[in-house]
Amino acid sequence: MITDILVIIAMLSGLLFFVATTVGIIRFPDFYSRVHAAGKGDTLSTTLFLGGAILFIMRDFSGENLLTAGKLLLIVFYIFIASPTATHAIIDAGYEFRVPYWTRSSGKKGTEGDEENEENMDDGFYPDDLKG
Amino acid sequence: MNLEPFFIVMVVAILFLMLCNLYRVVAGPTVIDRMLGVNVIGIKTTVLIVLIGIIDGRVEMFIDITLAYALLNFITTLAAARFYQRISHPAPSEPEESLVAPSAGPEVEEVDAPAKASDSSRKETP
């Protein structure tokens, strides 16, 4: 009974972080801030969901369930390492791809602010060896 | 307590969130935004497969699929990111060609090449 309540609490909080990730990815104006939302929220919410699954499986204790829970723990450990690494690789590619970043002026002008961003890119945001 | 309806609600909620993330994949301004959306959908899919396995009652079979999917998602994202990083920087290929071309060509051209270069530089300077 207590285990079931713990499973429900873990999965609902995981769903909350998934919703936060999705809202961040849809609503943020910039590529870099979108990566920020995706990298943080997904790692924690996946850990919470799979932790709830481990609790649910270990409700009735047996050797086979122990093996399954160990594999789930392996997936949690793997995603805890791999998800920030993938996010870092994506933001590295975006940085060298010169994705324009959000400024206050580009936010006021809406979608027409892209040319303004292109000009702002020479203002010292990028290091000299990336300007080419 | 029967938790199966709760898991079904969770699966439907995650599917809805994946549909919302698909907006970023379709309407992303750059290629890298699309890549980010696909990565997030893939991470959600690993959770989804575990939940489907719990509902189905055969978690020990679905766990292996989940493990393979997580590995595949990570490697795909890493490969695509490195690919676009390589595309945005084609500079390393240029010095290799200039190094390879004189040694691969015949010796006569090697003698002629500095003379032509000096001629062209003389014409350009005045």
Coordinates of C-alpha atoms in Angstrom, one line a residue:
Chain A
M1 CA 0.0 0.0 0.0
I2 CA 2.8 2.4 1.0
T3 CA 4.8 1.2 -2.0
D4 CA 1.9 2.0 -4.3
I5 CA 1.6 5.5 -3.0
L6 CA 5.4 6.0 -3.5
V7 CA 5.1 4.7 -7.1
I8 CA 2.2 7.2 -7.8
I9 CA 4.1 10.1 -6.2
A10 CA 7.3 9.3 -8.2
M11 CA 5.5 8.9 -11.5
L12 CA 3.4 12.1 -11.0
S13 CA 6.5 14.2 -10.2
G14 CA 8.2 12.6 -13.2
L15 CA 5.3 13.6 -15.4
L16 CA 5.5 17.2 -13.9
F17 CA 9.1 17.4 -15.1
F18 CA 8.2 16.0 -18.5
V19 CA 5.5 18.7 -18.9
A20 CA 8.1 21.3 -17.8
T21 CA 10.5 20.0 -20.5
T22 CA 7.9 20.1 -23.2
V23 CA 6.7 23.6 -22.3
G24 CA 10.3 24.8 -22.3
I25 CA 11.0 23.2 -25.7
I26 CA 7.9 24.8 -27.2
R27 CA 7.9 28.2 -25.6
F28 CA 11.6 29.2 -25.2
P29 CA 12.6 31.7 -27.9
D30 CA 16.2 30.5 -28.4
F31 CA 18.0 27.3 -29.3
Y32 CA 20.3 27.5 -26.4
S33 CA 17.6 27.9 -23.8
R34 CA 15.6 25.1 -25.4
V35 CA 18.6 22.8 -24.9
H36 CA 18.8 24.0 -21.3
A37 CA 15.2 22.9 -20.7
A38 CA 15.6 19.6 -22.5
G39 CA 18.8 18.5 -20.8
K40 CA 17.7 19.1 -17.2
G41 CA 14.1 18.0 -17.3
D42 CA 14.5 14.8 -19.2
T43 CA 17.2 13.4 -17.0
L44 CA 15.4 13.9 -13.7
S45 CA 12.0 12.8 -15.0
T46 CA 13.3 9.6 -16.6
T47 CA 15.1 8.8 -13.3
L48 CA 11.8 9.4 -11.4
F49 CA 9.7 7.3 -13.8
L50 CA 12.1 4.4 -13.8
G51 CA 12.6 4.6 -10.0
G52 CA 8.8 4.3 -9.7
A53 CA 8.9 1.2 -12.0
I54 CA 11.7 -0.3 -9.9
L55 CA 9.5 0.2 -6.7
F56 CA 6.5 -1.4 -8.5
I57 CA 8.5 -4.4 -9.7
M58 CA 10.1 -5.0 -6.3
R59 CA 6.6 -5.1 -4.7
D60 CA 6.7 -8.9 -4.7
F61 CA 10.3 -10.1 -4.1
S62 CA 11.8 -12.9 -6.2
G63 CA 15.0 -13.6 -8.0
E64 CA 13.6 -12.9 -11.5
N65 CA 12.2 -9.5 -10.3
L66 CA 15.5 -8.7 -8.7
L67 CA 17.2 -9.2 -12.1
T68 CA 14.7 -7.0 -13.8
A69 CA 15.1 -4.3 -11.2
G70 CA 18.9 -4.5 -11.7
K71 CA 18.5 -4.0 -15.4
L72 CA 16.2 -1.0 -14.8
L73 CA 18.8 0.4 -12.4
L74 CA 21.4 0.0 -15.2
I75 CA 19.1 1.9 -17.6
V76 CA 18.8 4.7 -15.0
F77 CA 22.5 4.9 -14.6
Y78 CA 23.1 4.9 -18.3
I79 CA 20.6 7.6 -19.0
F80 CA 22.0 9.7 -16.1
I81 CA 25.3 9.7 -18.0
A82 CA 24.2 9.6 -21.6
S83 CA 21.5 12.3 -21.6
P84 CA 23.7 15.2 -20.5
T85 CA 26.4 13.9 -22.9
A86 CA 24.0 14.0 -25.9
T87 CA 22.8 17.4 -24.8
H88 CA 26.4 18.6 -24.7
A89 CA 27.1 17.3 -28.2
I90 CA 24.0 18.9 -29.6
I91 CA 24.8 22.3 -28.0
D92 CA 28.4 22.0 -29.3
A93 CA 27.2 21.4 -32.8
G94 CA 24.7 24.3 -32.5
Y95 CA 27.5 26.6 -31.3
E96 CA 29.7 25.8 -34.2
F97 CA 26.8 25.9 -36.6
R98 CA 26.4 29.5 -35.5
V99 CA 22.7 29.3 -34.5
P100 CA 21.6 32.9 -33.9
Y101 CA 20.9 33.6 -30.3
W102 CA 18.1 35.6 -28.7
T103 CA 18.5 39.2 -27.8
R104 CA 16.0 41.7 -26.4
S105 CA 15.7 43.5 -29.8
S106 CA 15.1 40.3 -31.7
G107 CA 12.3 39.5 -29.2
K108 CA 10.6 42.8 -29.8
K109 CA 10.7 42.5 -33.5
G110 CA 9.4 38.9 -33.5
T111 CA 10.2 36.7 -36.5
E112 CA 11.9 39.6 -38.4
G113 CA 14.7 39.8 -35.9
D114 CA 16.9 37.2 -37.6
E115 CA 18.9 39.7 -39.6
E116 CA 19.5 41.6 -36.4
N117 CA 20.8 38.5 -34.9
E118 CA 23.2 37.9 -37.7
E119 CA 24.7 41.4 -37.1
N120 CA 24.9 40.8 -33.4
M121 CA 27.0 37.7 -33.9
D122 CA 30.0 39.8 -34.7
D123 CA 29.8 41.7 -31.4
G124 CA 32.1 39.5 -29.4
F125 CA 29.7 36.7 -28.4
Y126 CA 31.7 34.2 -30.5
P127 CA 35.5 33.8 -30.0
D128 CA 37.7 34.9 -32.8
D129 CA 38.7 31.5 -34.2
L130 CA 35.0 30.7 -34.8
K131 CA 34.3 33.8 -36.8
G132 CA 36.4 32.4 -39.7
Chain B
M1 CA -4.4 -1.5 -5.0
N2 CA -4.7 -2.0 -8.7
L3 CA -2.4 0.4 -10.4
E4 CA -3.1 -0.6 -14.1
P5 CA -5.5 2.4 -14.9
F6 CA -2.9 4.8 -13.4
F7 CA -0.2 3.4 -15.8
I8 CA -2.5 3.6 -18.7
V9 CA -3.2 7.3 -17.9
M10 CA 0.6 7.8 -17.7
V11 CA 1.1 6.2 -21.1
V12 CA -1.5 8.5 -22.6
A13 CA 0.0 11.6 -21.0
I14 CA 3.5 10.7 -22.3
L15 CA 2.1 10.1 -25.8
F16 CA 0.4 13.6 -25.7
L17 CA 3.7 15.2 -24.5
M18 CA 5.5 13.4 -27.4
L19 CA 3.0 14.9 -29.8
C20 CA 3.7 18.3 -28.4
N21 CA 7.4 17.8 -28.8
L22 CA 6.7 16.8 -32.5
Y23 CA 5.8 20.5 -33.0
R24 CA 9.4 21.5 -32.4
V25 CA 10.6 18.8 -34.8
V26 CA 8.3 20.0 -37.6
A27 CA 8.6 23.7 -37.1
G28 CA 12.1 24.0 -35.7
P29 CA 13.9 27.0 -37.3
T30 CA 17.2 25.1 -37.7
V31 CA 18.3 21.5 -38.2
I32 CA 19.7 21.4 -34.6
D33 CA 16.4 22.3 -33.1
R34 CA 14.9 19.3 -34.9
M35 CA 17.7 17.1 -33.7
L36 CA 16.9 18.2 -30.1
G37 CA 13.2 17.4 -30.5
V38 CA 14.0 14.0 -31.8
N39 CA 16.4 13.3 -28.9
V40 CA 13.7 14.3 -26.3
I41 CA 11.1 12.1 -28.0
G42 CA 13.6 9.2 -27.9
I43 CA 14.2 9.6 -24.1
K44 CA 10.4 9.7 -23.6
T45 CA 10.1 6.5 -25.6
T46 CA 12.4 4.6 -23.2
V47 CA 10.0 5.4 -20.4
L48 CA 7.0 4.5 -22.6
I49 CA 8.3 1.1 -23.4
V50 CA 8.9 0.3 -19.7
L51 CA 5.3 1.4 -18.8
I52 CA 3.9 -0.7 -21.7
G53 CA 5.8 -3.7 -20.4
I54 CA 4.4 -3.2 -16.9
I55 CA 0.9 -3.0 -18.2
D56 CA 1.5 -6.1 -20.4
G57 CA 2.9 -8.0 -17.4
R58 CA 6.1 -9.1 -19.1
V59 CA 8.6 -6.5 -17.9
E60 CA 11.6 -8.8 -18.2
M61 CA 11.1 -8.9 -22.0
F62 CA 10.5 -5.2 -22.5
I63 CA 13.5 -4.2 -20.4
D64 CA 16.0 -5.5 -23.0
I65 CA 14.2 -3.6 -25.7
T66 CA 14.4 -0.5 -23.6
L67 CA 18.1 -0.9 -23.0
A68 CA 18.7 -1.3 -26.8
Y69 CA 16.6 1.7 -27.6
A70 CA 18.4 3.9 -25.1
L71 CA 21.8 2.9 -26.5
L72 CA 20.5 3.5 -30.1
N73 CA 19.0 6.9 -29.3
F74 CA 22.2 8.1 -27.6
I75 CA 24.4 7.0 -30.5
T76 CA 22.1 8.4 -33.2
T77 CA 22.1 11.8 -31.4
L78 CA 25.8 11.8 -31.0
A79 CA 26.5 10.9 -34.6
A80 CA 24.1 13.5 -36.0
A81 CA 25.6 16.2 -33.7
R82 CA 29.1 15.3 -34.8
F83 CA 28.0 15.3 -38.5
Y84 CA 26.6 18.8 -38.4
Q85 CA 29.6 20.0 -36.4
R86 CA 31.8 18.6 -39.2
I87 CA 29.7 20.3 -41.9
S88 CA 29.9 23.7 -40.3
H89 CA 33.7 23.5 -40.3
P90 CA 35.0 22.3 -43.7
A91 CA 38.3 24.0 -43.0
P92 CA 40.5 21.0 -42.1
S93 CA 40.1 19.4 -45.6
E94 CA 41.7 22.4 -47.4
P95 CA 45.3 22.1 -46.0
E96 CA 45.3 18.4 -46.6
E97 CA 44.7 18.9 -50.3
S98 CA 47.4 21.5 -50.6
L99 CA 49.8 19.1 -48.9
V100 CA 48.8 16.1 -51.0
A101 CA 48.6 17.7 -54.4
P102 CA 52.3 18.6 -55.0
S103 CA 53.7 15.3 -53.9
A104 CA 51.2 13.3 -55.9
G105 CA 51.8 15.2 -59.2
P106 CA 54.8 14.6 -61.5
E107 CA 58.1 16.4 -60.9
V108 CA 57.8 18.7 -64.0
E109 CA 54.7 20.4 -62.7
E110 CA 56.4 20.9 -59.4
V111 CA 59.1 22.9 -61.1
D112 CA 56.6 24.9 -63.1
A113 CA 54.3 25.6 -60.3
P114 CA 56.5 28.1 -58.4
A115 CA 57.2 30.0 -61.7
K116 CA 53.5 30.3 -62.4
A117 CA 52.9 31.4 -58.9
S118 CA 55.6 34.0 -59.1
D119 CA 54.3 35.2 -62.5
S120 CA 50.8 35.6 -61.1
S121 CA 52.1 37.4 -58.0
R122 CA 54.1 39.8 -60.2
K123 CA 51.0 40.5 -62.4
E124 CA 48.8 41.1 -59.3
T125 CA 51.1 43.4 -57.4
P126 CA 51.3 46.5 -59.7

